[in-house]
Short mmCIF file of C-alpha atoms in Angstrom, two decimals:
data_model
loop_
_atom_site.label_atom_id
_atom_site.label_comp_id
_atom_site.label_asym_id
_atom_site.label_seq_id
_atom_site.Cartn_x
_atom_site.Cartn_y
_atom_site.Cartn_z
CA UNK A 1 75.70 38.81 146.94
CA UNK A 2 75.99 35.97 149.16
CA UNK A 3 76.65 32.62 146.79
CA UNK A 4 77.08 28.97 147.78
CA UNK A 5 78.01 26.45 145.59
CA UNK A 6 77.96 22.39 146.78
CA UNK A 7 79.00 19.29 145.05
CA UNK A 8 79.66 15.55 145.61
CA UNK A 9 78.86 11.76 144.83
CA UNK A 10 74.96 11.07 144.14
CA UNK A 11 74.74 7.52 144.69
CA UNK A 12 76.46 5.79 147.43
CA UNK A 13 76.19 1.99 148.20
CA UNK A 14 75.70 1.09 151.94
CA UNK A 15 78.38 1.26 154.61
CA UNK A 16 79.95 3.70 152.30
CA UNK A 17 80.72 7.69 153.20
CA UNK A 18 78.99 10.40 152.14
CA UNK A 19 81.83 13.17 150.90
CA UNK A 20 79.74 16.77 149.96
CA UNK A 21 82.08 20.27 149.76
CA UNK A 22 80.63 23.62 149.91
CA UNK A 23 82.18 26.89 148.14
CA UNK A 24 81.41 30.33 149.55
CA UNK A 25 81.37 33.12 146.93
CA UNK A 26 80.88 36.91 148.34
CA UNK A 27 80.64 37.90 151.52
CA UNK A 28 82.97 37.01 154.91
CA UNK A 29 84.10 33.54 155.49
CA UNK A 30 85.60 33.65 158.97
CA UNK A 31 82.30 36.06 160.26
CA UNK A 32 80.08 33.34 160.19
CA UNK A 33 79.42 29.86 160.99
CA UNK A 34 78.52 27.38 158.11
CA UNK A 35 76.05 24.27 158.40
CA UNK A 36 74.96 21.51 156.53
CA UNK A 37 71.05 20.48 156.37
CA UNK A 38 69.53 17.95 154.78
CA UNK A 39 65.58 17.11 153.80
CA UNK A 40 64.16 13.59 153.81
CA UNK A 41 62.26 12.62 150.41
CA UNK A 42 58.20 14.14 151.74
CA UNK A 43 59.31 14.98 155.06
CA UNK A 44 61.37 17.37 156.93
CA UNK A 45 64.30 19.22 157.68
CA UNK A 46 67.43 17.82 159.66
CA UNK A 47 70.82 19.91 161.01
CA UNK A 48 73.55 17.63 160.84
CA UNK A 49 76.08 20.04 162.35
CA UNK A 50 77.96 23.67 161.37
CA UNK A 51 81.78 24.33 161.57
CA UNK A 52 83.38 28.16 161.55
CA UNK A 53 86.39 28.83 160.31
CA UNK A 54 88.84 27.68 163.14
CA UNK A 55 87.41 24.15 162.39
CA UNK A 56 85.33 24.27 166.06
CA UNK A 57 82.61 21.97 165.13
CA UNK A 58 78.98 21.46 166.76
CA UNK A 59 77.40 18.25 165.31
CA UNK A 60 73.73 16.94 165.19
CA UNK A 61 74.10 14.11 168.78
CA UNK A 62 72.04 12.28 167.16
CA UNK A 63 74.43 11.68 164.41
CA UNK A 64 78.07 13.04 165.82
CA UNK A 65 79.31 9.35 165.67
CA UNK A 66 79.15 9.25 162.02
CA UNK A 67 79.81 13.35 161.08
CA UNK A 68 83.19 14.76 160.19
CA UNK A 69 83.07 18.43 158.50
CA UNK A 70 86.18 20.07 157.89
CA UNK A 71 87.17 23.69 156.26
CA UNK A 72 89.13 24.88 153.92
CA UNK A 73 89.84 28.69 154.36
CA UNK A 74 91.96 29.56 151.57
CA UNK A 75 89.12 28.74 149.46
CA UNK A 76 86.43 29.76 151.56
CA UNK A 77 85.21 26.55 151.39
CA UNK A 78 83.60 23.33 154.12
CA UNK A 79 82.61 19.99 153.73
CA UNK A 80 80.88 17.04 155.07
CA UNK A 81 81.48 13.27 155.49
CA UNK A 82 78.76 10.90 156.70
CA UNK A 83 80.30 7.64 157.23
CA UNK A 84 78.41 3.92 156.94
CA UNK A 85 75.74 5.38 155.28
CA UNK A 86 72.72 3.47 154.74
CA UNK A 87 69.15 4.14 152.84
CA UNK A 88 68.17 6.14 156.19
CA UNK A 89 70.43 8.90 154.98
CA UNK A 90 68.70 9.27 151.88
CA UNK A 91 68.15 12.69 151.33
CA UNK A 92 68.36 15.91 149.97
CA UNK A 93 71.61 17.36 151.21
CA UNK A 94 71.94 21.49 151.40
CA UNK A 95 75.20 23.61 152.89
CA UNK A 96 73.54 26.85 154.26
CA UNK A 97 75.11 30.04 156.09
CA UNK A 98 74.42 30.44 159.97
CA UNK A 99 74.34 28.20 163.08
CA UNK A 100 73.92 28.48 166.71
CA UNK A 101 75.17 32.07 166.94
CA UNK A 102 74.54 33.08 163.62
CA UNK A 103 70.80 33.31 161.66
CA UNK A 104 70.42 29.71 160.55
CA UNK A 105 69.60 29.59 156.55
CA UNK A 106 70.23 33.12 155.31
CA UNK A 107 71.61 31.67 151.95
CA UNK A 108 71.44 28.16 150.68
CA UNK A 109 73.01 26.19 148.25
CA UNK A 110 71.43 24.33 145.53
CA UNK A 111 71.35 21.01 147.15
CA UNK A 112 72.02 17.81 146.00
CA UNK A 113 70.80 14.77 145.95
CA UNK A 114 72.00 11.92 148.00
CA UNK A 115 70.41 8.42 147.31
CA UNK A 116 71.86 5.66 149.20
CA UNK A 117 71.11 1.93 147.55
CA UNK A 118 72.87 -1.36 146.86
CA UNK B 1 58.20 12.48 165.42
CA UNK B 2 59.51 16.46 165.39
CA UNK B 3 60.20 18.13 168.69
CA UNK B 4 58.80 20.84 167.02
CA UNK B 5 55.41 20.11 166.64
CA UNK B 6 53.29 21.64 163.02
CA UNK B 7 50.16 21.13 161.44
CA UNK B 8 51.02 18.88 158.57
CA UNK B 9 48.86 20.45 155.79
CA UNK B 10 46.83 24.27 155.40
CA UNK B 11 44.92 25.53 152.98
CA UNK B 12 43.17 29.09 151.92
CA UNK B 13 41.90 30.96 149.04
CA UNK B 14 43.80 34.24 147.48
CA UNK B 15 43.74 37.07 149.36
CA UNK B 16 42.79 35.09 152.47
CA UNK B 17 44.84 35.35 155.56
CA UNK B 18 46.57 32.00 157.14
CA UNK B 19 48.19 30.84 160.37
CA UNK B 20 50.70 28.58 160.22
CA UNK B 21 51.59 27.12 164.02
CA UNK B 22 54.75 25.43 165.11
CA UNK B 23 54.48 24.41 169.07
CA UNK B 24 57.56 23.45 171.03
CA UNK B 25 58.83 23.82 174.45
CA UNK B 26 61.08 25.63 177.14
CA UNK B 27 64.16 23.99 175.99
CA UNK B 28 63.93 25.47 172.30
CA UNK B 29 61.51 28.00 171.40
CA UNK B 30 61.07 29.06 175.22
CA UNK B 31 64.21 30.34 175.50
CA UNK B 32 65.54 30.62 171.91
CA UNK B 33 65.02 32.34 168.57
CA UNK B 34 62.39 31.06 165.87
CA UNK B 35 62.94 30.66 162.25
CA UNK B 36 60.76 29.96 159.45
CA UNK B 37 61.53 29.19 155.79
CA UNK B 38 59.82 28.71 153.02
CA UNK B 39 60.33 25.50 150.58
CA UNK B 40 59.24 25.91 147.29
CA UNK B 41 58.92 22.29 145.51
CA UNK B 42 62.16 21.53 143.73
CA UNK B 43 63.88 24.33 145.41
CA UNK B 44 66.00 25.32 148.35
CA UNK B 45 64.71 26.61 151.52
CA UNK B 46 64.22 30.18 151.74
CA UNK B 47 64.69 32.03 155.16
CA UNK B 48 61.31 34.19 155.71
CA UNK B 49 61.18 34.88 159.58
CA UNK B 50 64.18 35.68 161.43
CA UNK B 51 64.49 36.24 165.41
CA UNK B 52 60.91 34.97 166.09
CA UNK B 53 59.58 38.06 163.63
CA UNK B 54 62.19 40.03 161.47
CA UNK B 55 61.73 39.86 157.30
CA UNK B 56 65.18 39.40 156.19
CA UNK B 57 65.14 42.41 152.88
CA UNK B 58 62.97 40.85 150.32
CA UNK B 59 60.31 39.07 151.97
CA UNK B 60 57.26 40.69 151.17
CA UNK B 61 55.18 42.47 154.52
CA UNK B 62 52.78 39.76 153.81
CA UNK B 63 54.80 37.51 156.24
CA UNK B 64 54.95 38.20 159.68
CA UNK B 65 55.76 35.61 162.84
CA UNK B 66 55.27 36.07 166.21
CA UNK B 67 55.85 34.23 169.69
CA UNK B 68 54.81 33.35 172.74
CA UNK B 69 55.92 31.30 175.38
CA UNK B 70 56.69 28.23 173.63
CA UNK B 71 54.74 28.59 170.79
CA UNK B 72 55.33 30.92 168.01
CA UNK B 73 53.19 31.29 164.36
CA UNK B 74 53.74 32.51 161.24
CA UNK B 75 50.95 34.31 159.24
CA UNK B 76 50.09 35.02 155.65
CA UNK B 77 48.25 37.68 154.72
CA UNK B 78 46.87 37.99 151.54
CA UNK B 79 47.50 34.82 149.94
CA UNK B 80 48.70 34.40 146.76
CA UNK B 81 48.85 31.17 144.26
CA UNK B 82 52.83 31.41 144.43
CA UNK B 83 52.90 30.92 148.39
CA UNK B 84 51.75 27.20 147.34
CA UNK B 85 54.91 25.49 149.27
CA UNK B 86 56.27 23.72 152.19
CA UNK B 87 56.61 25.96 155.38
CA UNK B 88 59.11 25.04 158.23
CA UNK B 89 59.91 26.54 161.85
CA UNK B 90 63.35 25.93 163.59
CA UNK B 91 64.02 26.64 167.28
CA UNK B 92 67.91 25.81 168.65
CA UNK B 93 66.93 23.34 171.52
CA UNK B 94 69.30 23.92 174.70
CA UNK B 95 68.91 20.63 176.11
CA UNK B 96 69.46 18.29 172.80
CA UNK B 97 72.09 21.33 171.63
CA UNK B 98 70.80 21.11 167.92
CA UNK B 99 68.82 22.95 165.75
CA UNK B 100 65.56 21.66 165.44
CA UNK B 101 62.74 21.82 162.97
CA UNK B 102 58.98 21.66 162.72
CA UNK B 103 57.82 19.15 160.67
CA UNK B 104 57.01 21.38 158.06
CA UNK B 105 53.94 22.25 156.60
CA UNK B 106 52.37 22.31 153.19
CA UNK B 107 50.74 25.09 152.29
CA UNK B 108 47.56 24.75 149.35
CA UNK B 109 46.16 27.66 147.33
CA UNK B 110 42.58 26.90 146.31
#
């Protein structure tokens, strides 16, 4: 059984980066890409971008100026950075299994909750 | 405003049957895939339709999609109390090269 288990800072100020990591328990790590979604507070989804194991990366254009995800094979595990946040990126934050090439979403992880204010 | 365009808000009584539209174009769901997943409230997103309209093992028979052209829909037969949630398509969109979602949808058992 596919497991995913993601962590990070809460509460961020603005201007200030977002840091989330993602671990990967069961299943392949190098078969599949990995993504990070996020879900504004009573509205919707958003991709921000996905990264396979190489570290080849496909961000979100409408944020790519401000994304940097990065992998960590050995421990089967990705993150995210979102830099100069600001209360925009408010939001629930989720890694998930799957991109372009891959089924998008076939296991989640718990989410967490991002809340950007001074 | 979503490039993928849903109703904002359905409704239906158990055991009743509901559609659940999500319109887009030829850049995303004309040529691509269609997913939908389920969000129940305080949880995450759960894939139901794969592929425009394969169950991933789990997801009851109750839940079908379909597509056409640049539409696709997902239906629920039967409804129960428990399919109260937030519904969501996603289409990868060729000419923006990103995923994109629906708006999502919330779904209310009467």
């Amino acid at each position: 059984q596919v497991q995913l288990r993601q962590w990070g800072a809460g509460l961020l100020k603005p201007s200030e980066t977002l840091s989330l990591t993602c671990a990967v328990y069961g299943g392949s790590f190098t078969t599949y890409s990995w993504s990070w979604i996020r879900r504004f507070p009573g509205k919707g989804l958003e991709w921000i971008g996905e990264i396979v194991h190489t570290g080849s990366t496909t961000y979100n254009p409408s944020l790519k100026s401000r994304v940097t995800m990065s992998v960590d094979t050995s421990k089967s595990q990705f993150s995210l950075r979102l830099n100069s946040v600001t209360a925009a990126d408010t939001a629930l934050y989720y890694c998930a299994r799957g991109g372009r090439w891959y089924t998008l979403g076939e296991f989640w992880g718990q989410g967490t909750l991002v809340t950007v204010s001074s | 405003q979503s490039v993928l365009t849903q109703p904002p808000s359905a409704s239906g009584t158990p055991g009743q049957r509901v559609t659940i539209s999500c319109s887009g174009s030829s850049s995303n769901i004309g040529r691509n895939y269609v997913f939908w997943y389920q969000q129940l409230s305080g949880t995450a997103p759960k894939l139901l339709i794969h592929t425009n309209y394969q169950r991933p093992s789990g997801v009851p028979d109750r839940f079908s999609g379909s597509k056409s052209g640049t539409s696709a829909s997902l239906v629920i037969s039967g409804l129960r109390s428990e399919d109260e949630a937030d519904y969501f398509c996603a289409s990868w969109d060729d000419s923006l090269s990103s995923w994109m979602f629906g708006g999502g949808t919330k779904l209310t058992v009467l």
